[in-house]
Coordinates of N, CA and C and ligand atoms in Angstrom, one line a residue:
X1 N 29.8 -48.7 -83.9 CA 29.6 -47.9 -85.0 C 29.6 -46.4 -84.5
X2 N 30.4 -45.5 -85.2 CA 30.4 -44.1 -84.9 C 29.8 -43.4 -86.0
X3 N 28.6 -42.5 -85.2 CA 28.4 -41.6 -86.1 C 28.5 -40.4 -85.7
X4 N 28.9 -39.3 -86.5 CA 28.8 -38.3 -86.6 C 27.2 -37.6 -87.4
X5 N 26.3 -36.3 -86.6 CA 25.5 -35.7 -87.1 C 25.1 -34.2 -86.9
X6 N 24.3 -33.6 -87.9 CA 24.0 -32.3 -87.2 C 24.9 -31.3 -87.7
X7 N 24.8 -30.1 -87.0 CA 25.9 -28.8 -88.2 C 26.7 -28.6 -86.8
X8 N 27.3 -28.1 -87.5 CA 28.3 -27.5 -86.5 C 28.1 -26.2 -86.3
X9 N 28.4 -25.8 -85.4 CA 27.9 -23.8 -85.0 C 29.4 -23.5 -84.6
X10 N 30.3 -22.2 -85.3 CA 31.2 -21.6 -85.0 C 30.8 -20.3 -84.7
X11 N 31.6 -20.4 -83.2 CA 30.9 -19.0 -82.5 C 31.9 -17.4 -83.0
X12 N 31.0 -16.2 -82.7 CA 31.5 -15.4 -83.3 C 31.7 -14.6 -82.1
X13 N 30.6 -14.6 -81.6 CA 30.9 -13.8 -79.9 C 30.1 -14.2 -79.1
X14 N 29.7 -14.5 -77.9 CA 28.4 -15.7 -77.1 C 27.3 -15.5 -77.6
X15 N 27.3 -14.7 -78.2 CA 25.3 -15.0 -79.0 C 25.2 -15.2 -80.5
X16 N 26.3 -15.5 -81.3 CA 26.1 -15.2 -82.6 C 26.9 -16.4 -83.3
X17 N 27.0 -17.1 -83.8 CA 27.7 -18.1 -84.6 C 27.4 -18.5 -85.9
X18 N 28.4 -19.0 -87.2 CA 28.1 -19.4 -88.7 C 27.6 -20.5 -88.3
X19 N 26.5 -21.0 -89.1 CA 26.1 -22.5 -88.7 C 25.5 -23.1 -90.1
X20 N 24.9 -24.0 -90.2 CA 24.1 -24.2 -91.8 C 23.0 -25.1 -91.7
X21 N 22.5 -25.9 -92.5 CA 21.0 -26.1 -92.5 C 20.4 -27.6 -92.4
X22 N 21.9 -28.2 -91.8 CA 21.4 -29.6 -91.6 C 20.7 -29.5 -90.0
X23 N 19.5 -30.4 -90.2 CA 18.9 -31.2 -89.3 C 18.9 -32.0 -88.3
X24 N 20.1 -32.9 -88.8 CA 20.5 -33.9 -87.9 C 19.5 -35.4 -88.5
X25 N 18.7 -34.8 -89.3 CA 17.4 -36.3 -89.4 C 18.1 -37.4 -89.7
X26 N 19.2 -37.2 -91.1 CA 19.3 -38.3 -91.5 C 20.7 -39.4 -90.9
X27 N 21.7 -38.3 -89.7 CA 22.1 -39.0 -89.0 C 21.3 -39.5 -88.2
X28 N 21.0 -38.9 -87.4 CA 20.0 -40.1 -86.4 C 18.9 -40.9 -87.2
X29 N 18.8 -41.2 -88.2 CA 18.2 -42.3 -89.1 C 19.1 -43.2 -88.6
X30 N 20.3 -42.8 -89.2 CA 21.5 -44.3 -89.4 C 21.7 -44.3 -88.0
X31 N 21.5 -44.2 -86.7 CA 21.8 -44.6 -85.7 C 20.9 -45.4 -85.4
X32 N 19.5 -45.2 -85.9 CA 18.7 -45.7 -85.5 C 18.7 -47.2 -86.3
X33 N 18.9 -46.8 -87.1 CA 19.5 -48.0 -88.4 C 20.0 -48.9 -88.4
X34 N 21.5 -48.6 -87.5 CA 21.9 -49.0 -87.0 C 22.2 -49.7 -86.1
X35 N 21.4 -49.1 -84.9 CA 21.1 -49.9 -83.5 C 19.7 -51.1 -83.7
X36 N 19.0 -50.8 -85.1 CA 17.9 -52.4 -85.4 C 18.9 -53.1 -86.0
X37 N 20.1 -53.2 -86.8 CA 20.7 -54.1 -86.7 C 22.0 -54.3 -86.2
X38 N 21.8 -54.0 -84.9 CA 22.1 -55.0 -83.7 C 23.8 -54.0 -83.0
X39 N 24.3 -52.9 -83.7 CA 24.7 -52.7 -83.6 C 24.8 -52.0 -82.0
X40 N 26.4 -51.0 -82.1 CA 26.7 -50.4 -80.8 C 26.8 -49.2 -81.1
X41 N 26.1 -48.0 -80.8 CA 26.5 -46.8 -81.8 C 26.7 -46.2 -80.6
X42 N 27.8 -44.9 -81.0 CA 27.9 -43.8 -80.4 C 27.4 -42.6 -81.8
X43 N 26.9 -41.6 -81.4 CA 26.2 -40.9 -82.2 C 27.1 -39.6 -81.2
X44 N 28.0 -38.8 -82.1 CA 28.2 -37.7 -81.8 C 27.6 -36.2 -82.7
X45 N 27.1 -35.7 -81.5 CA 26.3 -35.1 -82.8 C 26.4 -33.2 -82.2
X46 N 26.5 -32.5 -83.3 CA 26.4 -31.0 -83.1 C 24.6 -30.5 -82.8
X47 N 24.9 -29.2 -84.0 CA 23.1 -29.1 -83.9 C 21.9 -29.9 -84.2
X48 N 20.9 -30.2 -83.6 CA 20.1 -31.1 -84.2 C 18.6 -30.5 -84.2
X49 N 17.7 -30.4 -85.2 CA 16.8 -30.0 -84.9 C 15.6 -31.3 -84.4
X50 N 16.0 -32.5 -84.3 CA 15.3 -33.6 -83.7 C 16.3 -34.1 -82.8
X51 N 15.4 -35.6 -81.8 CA 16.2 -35.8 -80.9 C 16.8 -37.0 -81.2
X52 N 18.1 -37.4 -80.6 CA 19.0 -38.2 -80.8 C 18.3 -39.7 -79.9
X53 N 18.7 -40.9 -80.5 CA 18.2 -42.3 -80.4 C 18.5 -42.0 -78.8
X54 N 17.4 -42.5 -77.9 CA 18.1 -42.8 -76.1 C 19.0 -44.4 -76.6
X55 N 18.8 -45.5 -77.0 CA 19.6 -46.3 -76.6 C 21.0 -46.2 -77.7
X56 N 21.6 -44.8 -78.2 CA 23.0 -44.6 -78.5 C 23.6 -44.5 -77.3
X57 N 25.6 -44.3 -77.1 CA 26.0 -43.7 -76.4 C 25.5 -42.2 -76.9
X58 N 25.2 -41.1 -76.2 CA 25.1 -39.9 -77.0 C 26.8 -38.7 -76.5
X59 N 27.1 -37.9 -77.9 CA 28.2 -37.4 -77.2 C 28.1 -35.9 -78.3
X60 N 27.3 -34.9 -77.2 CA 26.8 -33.4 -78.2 C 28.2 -32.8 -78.1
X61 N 28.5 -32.4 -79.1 CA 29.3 -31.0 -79.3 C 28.7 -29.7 -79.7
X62 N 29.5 -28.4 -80.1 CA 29.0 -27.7 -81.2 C 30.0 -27.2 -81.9
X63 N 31.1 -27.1 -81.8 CA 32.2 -26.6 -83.0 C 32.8 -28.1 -83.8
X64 N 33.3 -27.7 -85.3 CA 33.7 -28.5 -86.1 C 35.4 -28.8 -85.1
X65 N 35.9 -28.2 -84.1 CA 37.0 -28.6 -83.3 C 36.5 -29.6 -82.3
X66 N 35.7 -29.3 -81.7 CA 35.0 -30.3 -80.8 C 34.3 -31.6 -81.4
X67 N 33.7 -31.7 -82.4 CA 33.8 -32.9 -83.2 C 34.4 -33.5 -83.4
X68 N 35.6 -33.4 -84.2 CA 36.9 -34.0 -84.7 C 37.6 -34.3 -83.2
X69 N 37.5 -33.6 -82.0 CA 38.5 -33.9 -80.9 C 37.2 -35.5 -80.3
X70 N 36.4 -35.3 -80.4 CA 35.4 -36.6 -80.1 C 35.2 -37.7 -80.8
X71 N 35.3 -37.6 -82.1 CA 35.5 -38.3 -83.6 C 36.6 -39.0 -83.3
X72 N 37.8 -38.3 -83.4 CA 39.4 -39.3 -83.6 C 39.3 -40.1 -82.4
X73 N 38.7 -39.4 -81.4 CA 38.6 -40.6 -79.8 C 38.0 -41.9 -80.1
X74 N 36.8 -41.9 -80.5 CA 35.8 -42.4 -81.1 C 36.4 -43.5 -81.6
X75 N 36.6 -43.1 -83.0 CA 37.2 -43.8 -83.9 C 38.4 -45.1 -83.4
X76 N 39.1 -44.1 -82.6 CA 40.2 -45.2 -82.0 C 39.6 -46.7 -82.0
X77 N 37.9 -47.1 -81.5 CA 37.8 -48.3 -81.1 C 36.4 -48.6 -81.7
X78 N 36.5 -48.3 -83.1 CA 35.2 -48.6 -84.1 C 35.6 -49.2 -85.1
X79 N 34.6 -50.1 -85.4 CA 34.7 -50.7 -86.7 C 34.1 -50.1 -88.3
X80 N 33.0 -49.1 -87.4 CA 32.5 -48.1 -88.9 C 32.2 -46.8 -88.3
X81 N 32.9 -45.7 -89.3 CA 32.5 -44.5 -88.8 C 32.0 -44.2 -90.0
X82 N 30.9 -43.7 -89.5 CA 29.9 -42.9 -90.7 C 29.7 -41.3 -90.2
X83 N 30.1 -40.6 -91.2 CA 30.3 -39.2 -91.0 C 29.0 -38.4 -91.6
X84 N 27.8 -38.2 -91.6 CA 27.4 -37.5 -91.6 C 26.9 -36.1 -91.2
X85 N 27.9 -36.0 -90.1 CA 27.5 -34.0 -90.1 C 27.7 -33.2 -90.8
X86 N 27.1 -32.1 -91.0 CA 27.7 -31.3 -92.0 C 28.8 -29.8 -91.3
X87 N 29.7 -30.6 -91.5 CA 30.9 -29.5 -90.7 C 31.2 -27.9 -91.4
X88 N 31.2 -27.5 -90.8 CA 32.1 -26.2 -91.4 C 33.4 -26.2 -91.3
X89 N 33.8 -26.1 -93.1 CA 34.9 -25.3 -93.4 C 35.7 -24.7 -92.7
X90 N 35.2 -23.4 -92.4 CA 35.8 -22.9 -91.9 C 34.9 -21.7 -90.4
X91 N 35.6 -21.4 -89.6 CA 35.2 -20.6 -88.2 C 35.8 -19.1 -88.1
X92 N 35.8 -18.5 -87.5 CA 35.6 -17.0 -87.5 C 37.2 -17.2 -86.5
X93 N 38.5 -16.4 -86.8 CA 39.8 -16.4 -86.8 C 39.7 -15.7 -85.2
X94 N 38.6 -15.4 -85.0 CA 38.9 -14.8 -83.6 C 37.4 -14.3 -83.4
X95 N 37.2 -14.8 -81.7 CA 36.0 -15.0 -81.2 C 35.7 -13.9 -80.2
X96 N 35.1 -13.3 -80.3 CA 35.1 -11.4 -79.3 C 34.3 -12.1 -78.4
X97 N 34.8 -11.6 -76.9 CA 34.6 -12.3 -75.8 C 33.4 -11.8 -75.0
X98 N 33.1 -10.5 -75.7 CA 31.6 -9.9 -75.7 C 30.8 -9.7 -76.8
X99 N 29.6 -9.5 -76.7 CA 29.0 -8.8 -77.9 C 29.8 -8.3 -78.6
X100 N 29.4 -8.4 -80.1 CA 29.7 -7.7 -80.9 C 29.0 -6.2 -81.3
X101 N 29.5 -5.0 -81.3 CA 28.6 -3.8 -81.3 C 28.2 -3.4 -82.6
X102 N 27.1 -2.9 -82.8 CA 26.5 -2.1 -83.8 C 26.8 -0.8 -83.6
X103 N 27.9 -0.7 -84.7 CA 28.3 1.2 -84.2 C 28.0 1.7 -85.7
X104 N 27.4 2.9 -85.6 CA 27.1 3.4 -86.9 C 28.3 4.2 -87.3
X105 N 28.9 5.1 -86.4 CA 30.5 5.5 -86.9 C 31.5 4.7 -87.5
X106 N 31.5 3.2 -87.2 CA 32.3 2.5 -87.9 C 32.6 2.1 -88.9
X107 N 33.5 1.7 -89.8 CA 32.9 1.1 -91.1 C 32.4 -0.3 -90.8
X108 N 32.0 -1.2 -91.9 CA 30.8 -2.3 -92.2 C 32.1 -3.5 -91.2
X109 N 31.7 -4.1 -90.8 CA 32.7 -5.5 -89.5 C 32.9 -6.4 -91.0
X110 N 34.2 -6.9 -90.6 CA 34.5 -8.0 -91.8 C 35.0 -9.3 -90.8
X111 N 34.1 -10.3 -91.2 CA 34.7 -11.8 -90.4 C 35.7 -12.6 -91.1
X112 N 36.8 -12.2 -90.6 CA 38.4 -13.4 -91.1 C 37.8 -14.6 -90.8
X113 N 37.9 -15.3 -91.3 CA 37.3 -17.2 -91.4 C 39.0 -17.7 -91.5
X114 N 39.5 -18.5 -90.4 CA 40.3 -19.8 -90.7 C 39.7 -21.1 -91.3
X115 N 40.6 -21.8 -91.6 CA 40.2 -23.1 -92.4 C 40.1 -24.2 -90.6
X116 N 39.0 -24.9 -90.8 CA 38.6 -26.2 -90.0 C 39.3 -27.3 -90.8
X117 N 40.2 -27.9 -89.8 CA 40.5 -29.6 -90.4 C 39.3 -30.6 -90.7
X118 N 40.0 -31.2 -91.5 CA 39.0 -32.3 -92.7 C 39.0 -33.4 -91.8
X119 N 37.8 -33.8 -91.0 CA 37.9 -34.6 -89.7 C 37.9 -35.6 -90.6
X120 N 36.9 -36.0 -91.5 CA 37.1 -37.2 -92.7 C 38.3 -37.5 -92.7
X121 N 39.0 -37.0 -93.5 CA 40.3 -37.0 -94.0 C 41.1 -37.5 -92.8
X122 N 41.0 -37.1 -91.4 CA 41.9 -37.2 -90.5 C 41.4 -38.7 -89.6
X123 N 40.3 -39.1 -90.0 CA 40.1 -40.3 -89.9 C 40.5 -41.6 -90.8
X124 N 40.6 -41.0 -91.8 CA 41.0 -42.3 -92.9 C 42.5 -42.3 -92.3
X125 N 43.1 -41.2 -92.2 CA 45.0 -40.9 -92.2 C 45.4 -42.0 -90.9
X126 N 44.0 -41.8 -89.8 CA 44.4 -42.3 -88.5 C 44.1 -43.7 -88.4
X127 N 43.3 -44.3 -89.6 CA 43.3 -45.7 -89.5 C 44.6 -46.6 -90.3
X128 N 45.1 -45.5 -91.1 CA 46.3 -46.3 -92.0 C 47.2 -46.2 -91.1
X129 N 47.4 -44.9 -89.9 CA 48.4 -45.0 -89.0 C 48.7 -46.1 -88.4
X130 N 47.5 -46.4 -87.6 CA 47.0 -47.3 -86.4 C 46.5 -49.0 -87.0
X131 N 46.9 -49.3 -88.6 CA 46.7 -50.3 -89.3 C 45.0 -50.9 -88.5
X132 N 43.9 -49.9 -88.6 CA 42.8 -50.8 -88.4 C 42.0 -50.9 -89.5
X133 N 40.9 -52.4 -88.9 CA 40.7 -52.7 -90.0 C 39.3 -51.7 -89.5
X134 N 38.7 -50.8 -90.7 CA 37.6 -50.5 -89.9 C 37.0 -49.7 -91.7
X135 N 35.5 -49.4 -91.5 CA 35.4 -49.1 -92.7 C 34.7 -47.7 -92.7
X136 N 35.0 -46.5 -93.8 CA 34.8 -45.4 -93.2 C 33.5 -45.1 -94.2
X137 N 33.0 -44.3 -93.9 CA 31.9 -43.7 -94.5 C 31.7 -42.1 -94.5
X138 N 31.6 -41.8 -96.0 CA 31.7 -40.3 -96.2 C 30.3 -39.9 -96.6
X139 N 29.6 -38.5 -96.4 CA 28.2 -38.0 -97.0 C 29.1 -36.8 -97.7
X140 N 28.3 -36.7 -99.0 CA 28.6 -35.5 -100.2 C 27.3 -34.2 -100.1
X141 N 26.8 -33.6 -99.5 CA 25.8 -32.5 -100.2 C 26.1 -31.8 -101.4
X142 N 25.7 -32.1 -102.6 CA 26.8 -32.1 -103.9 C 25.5 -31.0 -104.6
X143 N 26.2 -30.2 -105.4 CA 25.5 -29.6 -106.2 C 25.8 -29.4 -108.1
X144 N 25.2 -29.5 -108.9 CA 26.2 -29.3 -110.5 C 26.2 -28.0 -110.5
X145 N 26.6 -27.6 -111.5 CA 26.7 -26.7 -112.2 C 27.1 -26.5 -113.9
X146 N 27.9 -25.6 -114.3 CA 27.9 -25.8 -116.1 C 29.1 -26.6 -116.6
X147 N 29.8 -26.5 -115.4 CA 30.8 -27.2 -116.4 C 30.6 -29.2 -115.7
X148 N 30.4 -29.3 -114.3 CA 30.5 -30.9 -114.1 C 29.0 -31.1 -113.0
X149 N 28.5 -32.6 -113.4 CA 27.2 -32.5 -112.7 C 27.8 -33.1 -111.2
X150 N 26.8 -33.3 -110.6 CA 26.8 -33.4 -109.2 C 27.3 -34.7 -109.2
X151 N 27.7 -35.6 -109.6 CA 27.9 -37.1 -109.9 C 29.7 -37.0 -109.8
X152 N 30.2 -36.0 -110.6 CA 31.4 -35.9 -111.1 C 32.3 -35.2 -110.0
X153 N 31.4 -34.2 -109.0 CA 32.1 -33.8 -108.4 C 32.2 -34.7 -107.1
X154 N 30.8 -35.8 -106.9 CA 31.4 -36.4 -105.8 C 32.3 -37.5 -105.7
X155 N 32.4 -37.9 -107.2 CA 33.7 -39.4 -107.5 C 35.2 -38.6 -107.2
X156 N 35.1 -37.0 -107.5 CA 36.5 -37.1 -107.3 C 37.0 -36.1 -105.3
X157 N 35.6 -36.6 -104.9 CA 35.5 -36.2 -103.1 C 35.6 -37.0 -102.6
X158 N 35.2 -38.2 -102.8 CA 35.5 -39.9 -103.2 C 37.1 -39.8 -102.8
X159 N 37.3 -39.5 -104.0 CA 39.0 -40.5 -104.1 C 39.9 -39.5 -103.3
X160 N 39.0 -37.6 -103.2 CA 40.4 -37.2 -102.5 C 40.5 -37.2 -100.7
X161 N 39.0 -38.1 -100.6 CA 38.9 -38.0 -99.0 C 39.2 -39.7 -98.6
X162 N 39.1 -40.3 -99.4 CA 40.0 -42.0 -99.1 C 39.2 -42.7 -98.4
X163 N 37.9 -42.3 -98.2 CA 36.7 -42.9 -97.3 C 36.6 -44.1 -98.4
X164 N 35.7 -45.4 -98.1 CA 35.6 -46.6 -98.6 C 33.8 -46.1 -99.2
X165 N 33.3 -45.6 -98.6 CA 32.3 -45.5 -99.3 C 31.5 -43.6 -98.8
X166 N 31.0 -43.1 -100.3 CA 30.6 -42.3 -99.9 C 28.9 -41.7 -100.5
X167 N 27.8 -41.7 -99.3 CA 26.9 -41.5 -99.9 C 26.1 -39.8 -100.2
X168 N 26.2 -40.1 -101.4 CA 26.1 -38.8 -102.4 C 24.3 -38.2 -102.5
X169 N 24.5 -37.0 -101.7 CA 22.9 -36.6 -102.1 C 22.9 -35.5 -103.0
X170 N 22.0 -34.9 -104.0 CA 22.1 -33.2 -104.5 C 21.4 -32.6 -103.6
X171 N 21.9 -31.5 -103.5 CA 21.1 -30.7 -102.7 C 20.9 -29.3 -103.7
X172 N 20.0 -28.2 -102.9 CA 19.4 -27.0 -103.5 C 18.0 -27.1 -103.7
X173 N 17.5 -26.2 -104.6 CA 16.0 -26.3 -104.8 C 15.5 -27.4 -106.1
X174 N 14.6 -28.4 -105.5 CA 14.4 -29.2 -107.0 C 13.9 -28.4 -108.0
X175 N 12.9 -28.9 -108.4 CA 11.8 -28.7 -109.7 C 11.1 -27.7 -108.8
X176 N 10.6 -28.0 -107.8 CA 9.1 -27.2 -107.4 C 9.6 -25.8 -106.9
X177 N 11.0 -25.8 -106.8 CA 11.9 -24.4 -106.7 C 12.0 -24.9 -105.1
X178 N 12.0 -25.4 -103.9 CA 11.8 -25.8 -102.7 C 13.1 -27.2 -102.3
X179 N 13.8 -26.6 -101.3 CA 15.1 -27.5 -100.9 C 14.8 -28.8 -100.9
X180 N 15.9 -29.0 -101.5 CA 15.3 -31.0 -101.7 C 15.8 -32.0 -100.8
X181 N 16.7 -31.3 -99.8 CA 17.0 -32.5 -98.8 C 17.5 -31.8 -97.1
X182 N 18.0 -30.6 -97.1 CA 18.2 -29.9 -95.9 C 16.7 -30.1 -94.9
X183 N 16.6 -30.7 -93.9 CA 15.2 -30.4 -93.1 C 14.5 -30.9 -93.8
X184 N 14.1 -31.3 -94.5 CA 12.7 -32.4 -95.2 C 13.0 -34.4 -94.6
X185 N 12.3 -34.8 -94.6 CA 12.3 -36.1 -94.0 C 12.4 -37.2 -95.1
X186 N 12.6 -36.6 -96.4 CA 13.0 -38.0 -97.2 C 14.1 -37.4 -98.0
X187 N 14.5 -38.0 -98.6 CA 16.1 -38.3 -99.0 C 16.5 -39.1 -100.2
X188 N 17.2 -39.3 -101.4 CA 17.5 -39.9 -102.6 C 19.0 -39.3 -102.5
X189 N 19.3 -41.0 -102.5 CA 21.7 -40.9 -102.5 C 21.9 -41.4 -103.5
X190 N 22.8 -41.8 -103.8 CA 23.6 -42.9 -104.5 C 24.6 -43.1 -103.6
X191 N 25.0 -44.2 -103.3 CA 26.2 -44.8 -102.6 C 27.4 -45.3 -103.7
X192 N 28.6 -44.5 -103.3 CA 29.7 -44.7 -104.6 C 30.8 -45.6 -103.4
X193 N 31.1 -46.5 -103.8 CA 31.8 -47.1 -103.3 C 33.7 -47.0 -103.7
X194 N 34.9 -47.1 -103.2 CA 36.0 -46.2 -103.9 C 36.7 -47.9 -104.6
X195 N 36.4 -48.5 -104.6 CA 36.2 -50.0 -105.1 C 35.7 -49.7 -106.4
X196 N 34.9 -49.3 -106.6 CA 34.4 -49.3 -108.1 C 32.9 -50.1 -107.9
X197 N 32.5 -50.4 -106.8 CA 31.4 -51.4 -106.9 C 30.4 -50.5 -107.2
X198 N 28.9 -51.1 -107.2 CA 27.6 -50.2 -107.5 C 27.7 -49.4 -108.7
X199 N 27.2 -48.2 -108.5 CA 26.7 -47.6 -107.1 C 25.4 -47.9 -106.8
X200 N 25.0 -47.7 -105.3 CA 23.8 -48.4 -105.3 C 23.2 -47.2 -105.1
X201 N 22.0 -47.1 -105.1 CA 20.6 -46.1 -105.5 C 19.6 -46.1 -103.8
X202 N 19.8 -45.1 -103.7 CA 18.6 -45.7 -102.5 C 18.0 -44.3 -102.7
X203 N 16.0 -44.8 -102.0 CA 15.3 -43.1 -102.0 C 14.3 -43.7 -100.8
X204 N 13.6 -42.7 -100.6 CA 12.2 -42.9 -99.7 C 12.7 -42.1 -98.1
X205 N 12.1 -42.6 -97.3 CA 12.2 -41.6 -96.3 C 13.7 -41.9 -95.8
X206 N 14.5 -40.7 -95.0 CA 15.6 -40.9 -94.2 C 16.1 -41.9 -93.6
X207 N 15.0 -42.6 -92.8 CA 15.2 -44.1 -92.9 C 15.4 -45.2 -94.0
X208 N 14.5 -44.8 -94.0 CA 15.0 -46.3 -95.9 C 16.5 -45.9 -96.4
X209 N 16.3 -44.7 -96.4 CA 18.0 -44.5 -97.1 C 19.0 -44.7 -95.8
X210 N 19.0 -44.9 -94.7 CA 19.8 -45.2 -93.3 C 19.8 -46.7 -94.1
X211 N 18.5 -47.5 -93.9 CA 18.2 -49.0 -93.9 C 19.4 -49.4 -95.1
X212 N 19.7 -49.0 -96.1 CA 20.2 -48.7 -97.2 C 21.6 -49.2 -97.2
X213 N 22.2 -47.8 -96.3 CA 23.4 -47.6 -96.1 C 24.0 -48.7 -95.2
X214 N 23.0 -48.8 -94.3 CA 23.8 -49.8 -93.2 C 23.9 -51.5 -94.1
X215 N 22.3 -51.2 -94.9 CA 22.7 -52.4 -95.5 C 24.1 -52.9 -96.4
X216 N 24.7 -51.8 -97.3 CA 26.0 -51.8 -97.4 C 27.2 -52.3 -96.7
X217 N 27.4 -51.5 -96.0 CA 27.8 -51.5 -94.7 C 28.1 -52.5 -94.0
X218 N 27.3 -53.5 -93.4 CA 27.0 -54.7 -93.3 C 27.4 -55.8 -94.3
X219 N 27.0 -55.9 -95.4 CA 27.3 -56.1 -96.3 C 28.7 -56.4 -96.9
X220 N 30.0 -55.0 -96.0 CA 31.2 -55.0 -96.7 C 31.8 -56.0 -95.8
X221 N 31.0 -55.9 -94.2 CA 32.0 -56.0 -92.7 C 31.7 -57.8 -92.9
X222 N 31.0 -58.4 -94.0 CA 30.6 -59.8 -93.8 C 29.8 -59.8 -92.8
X223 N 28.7 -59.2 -92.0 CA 28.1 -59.6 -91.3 C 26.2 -59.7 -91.5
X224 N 26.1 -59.8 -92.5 CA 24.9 -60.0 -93.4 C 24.5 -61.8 -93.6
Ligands
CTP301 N1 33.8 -33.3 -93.5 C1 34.7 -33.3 -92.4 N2 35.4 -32.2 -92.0 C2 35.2 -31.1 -92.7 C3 34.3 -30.9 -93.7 C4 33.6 -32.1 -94.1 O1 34.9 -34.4 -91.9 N3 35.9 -30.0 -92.2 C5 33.1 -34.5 -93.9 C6 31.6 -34.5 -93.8 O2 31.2 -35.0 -92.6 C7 31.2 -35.4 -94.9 C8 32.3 -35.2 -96.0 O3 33.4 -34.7 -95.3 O4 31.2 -36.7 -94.6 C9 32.0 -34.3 -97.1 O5 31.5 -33.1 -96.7 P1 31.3 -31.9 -97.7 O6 30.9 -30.7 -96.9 O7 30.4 -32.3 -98.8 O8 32.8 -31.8 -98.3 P2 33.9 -30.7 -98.3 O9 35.2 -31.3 -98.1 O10 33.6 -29.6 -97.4 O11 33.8 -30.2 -99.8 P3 33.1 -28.9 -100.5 O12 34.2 -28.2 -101.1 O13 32.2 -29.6 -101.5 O14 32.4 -28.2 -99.4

């Protein structure tokens, strides 16, 4: 089982990089999750603000390029890849090989962003290549808004990333105004399957919702 976890950091000049606010918790849940039932994990993982399982293979990156260049290796000889890191989009079109300066004569610095490849995407494409049988797993940090709720936007992230199953969290501030799943240790998904099955519901700590997933998972591979 491969997983992917953690943010990815695109560097801007050696001290400075875009990054975002995953944790890494709730991938290394599913590794952990995953190696109690009985599994082989490699756990590739970017930033993490906790530490990675010792009995994974472990394989750290930090750019959304170096991921995907470890991911499609990966992948070549797995039966489940579960993608939970939270990649960046997109990285800064050019990386200054020193500091960047604070000049007050200059005008304001503007950062050109290129687009990052959809490692998701480049994994589903690589298993229809390579005819394996293997089952992919997508994570959504979804949020609504006025015109479609968080539900709607991840059935159709679902169908355009071709993953077999993808587990859907909301993120932003709940009720108490305070982030409801970045860095906090519990967690509430729905798992949408592209099958049409479920969806199943899981909540309680990052584990339970790993325990969850793999139960799925398990579940699809017949080995339950
Ligand atoms: N993902 C990926 N490569 C990227 C971006 C995302 O493999 N460049 C994967 C994530 O690991 C996750 C899934 O795609 O499993 C969905 O990530 P998310 O950030 O929610 O999706 P995006 O395609 O970036 O869509 P959005 O426009 O909502 O940001």
């Amino acid at each position: 089982v491969v997983i992917t976890a953690g943010g990815t950091r695109e560097p801007l000049d050696p001290v400075r990089f875009l990054g975002n606010k995953s944790s890494g918790k709730q991938g290394v849940a599913l590794a952990e999750a995953a190696l109690a039932a009985g599994a082989e994990v490699i756990l590739i993982h970017a930033h993490m603000d906790v530490a990675p399982p010792s009995n994974a293979k472990l394989h750290s990156v930090d750019t959304a390029l170096e991921l995907r260049a470890a991911t499609l290796s990966a992948a070549a000889g797995a039966d489940v890849v579960i993608m939970a890191a939270a990649v960046a989009d997109f990285r800064p079109s050019t990386v200054s090989t020193g500091k960047i300066k604070k000049r007050d004569d200059a005008a304001d610095p503007v950062i050109k962003l290129v687009r990052n490849p959809d490692i998701l995407v480049e994994v589903v494409a690589h298993r229809a290549a390579q005819n394996l049988s293997q089952l992919i797993v997508g994570f959504a940090a979804e949020t609504g808004d006025d015109e479609h709720d968080a539900r709607s936007y991840a059935e159709a992230k679902l169908a355009r990333k071709g993953c077999d199953l993808l587990v859907v969290n909301e993120v932003g501030p709940g009720e108490t105004g305070q982030e409801k799943v970045f860095g906090r240790d519990g967690n509430q998904v729905e798992i949408l399957a592209r099958d049409g099955a479920g969806p199943v519901q899981a909540s309680g700590s990052k584990r339970q919702v790993a325990d969850a997933v793999v139960r799925v998972v398990a579940e699809r591979l017949g080995t339950t």
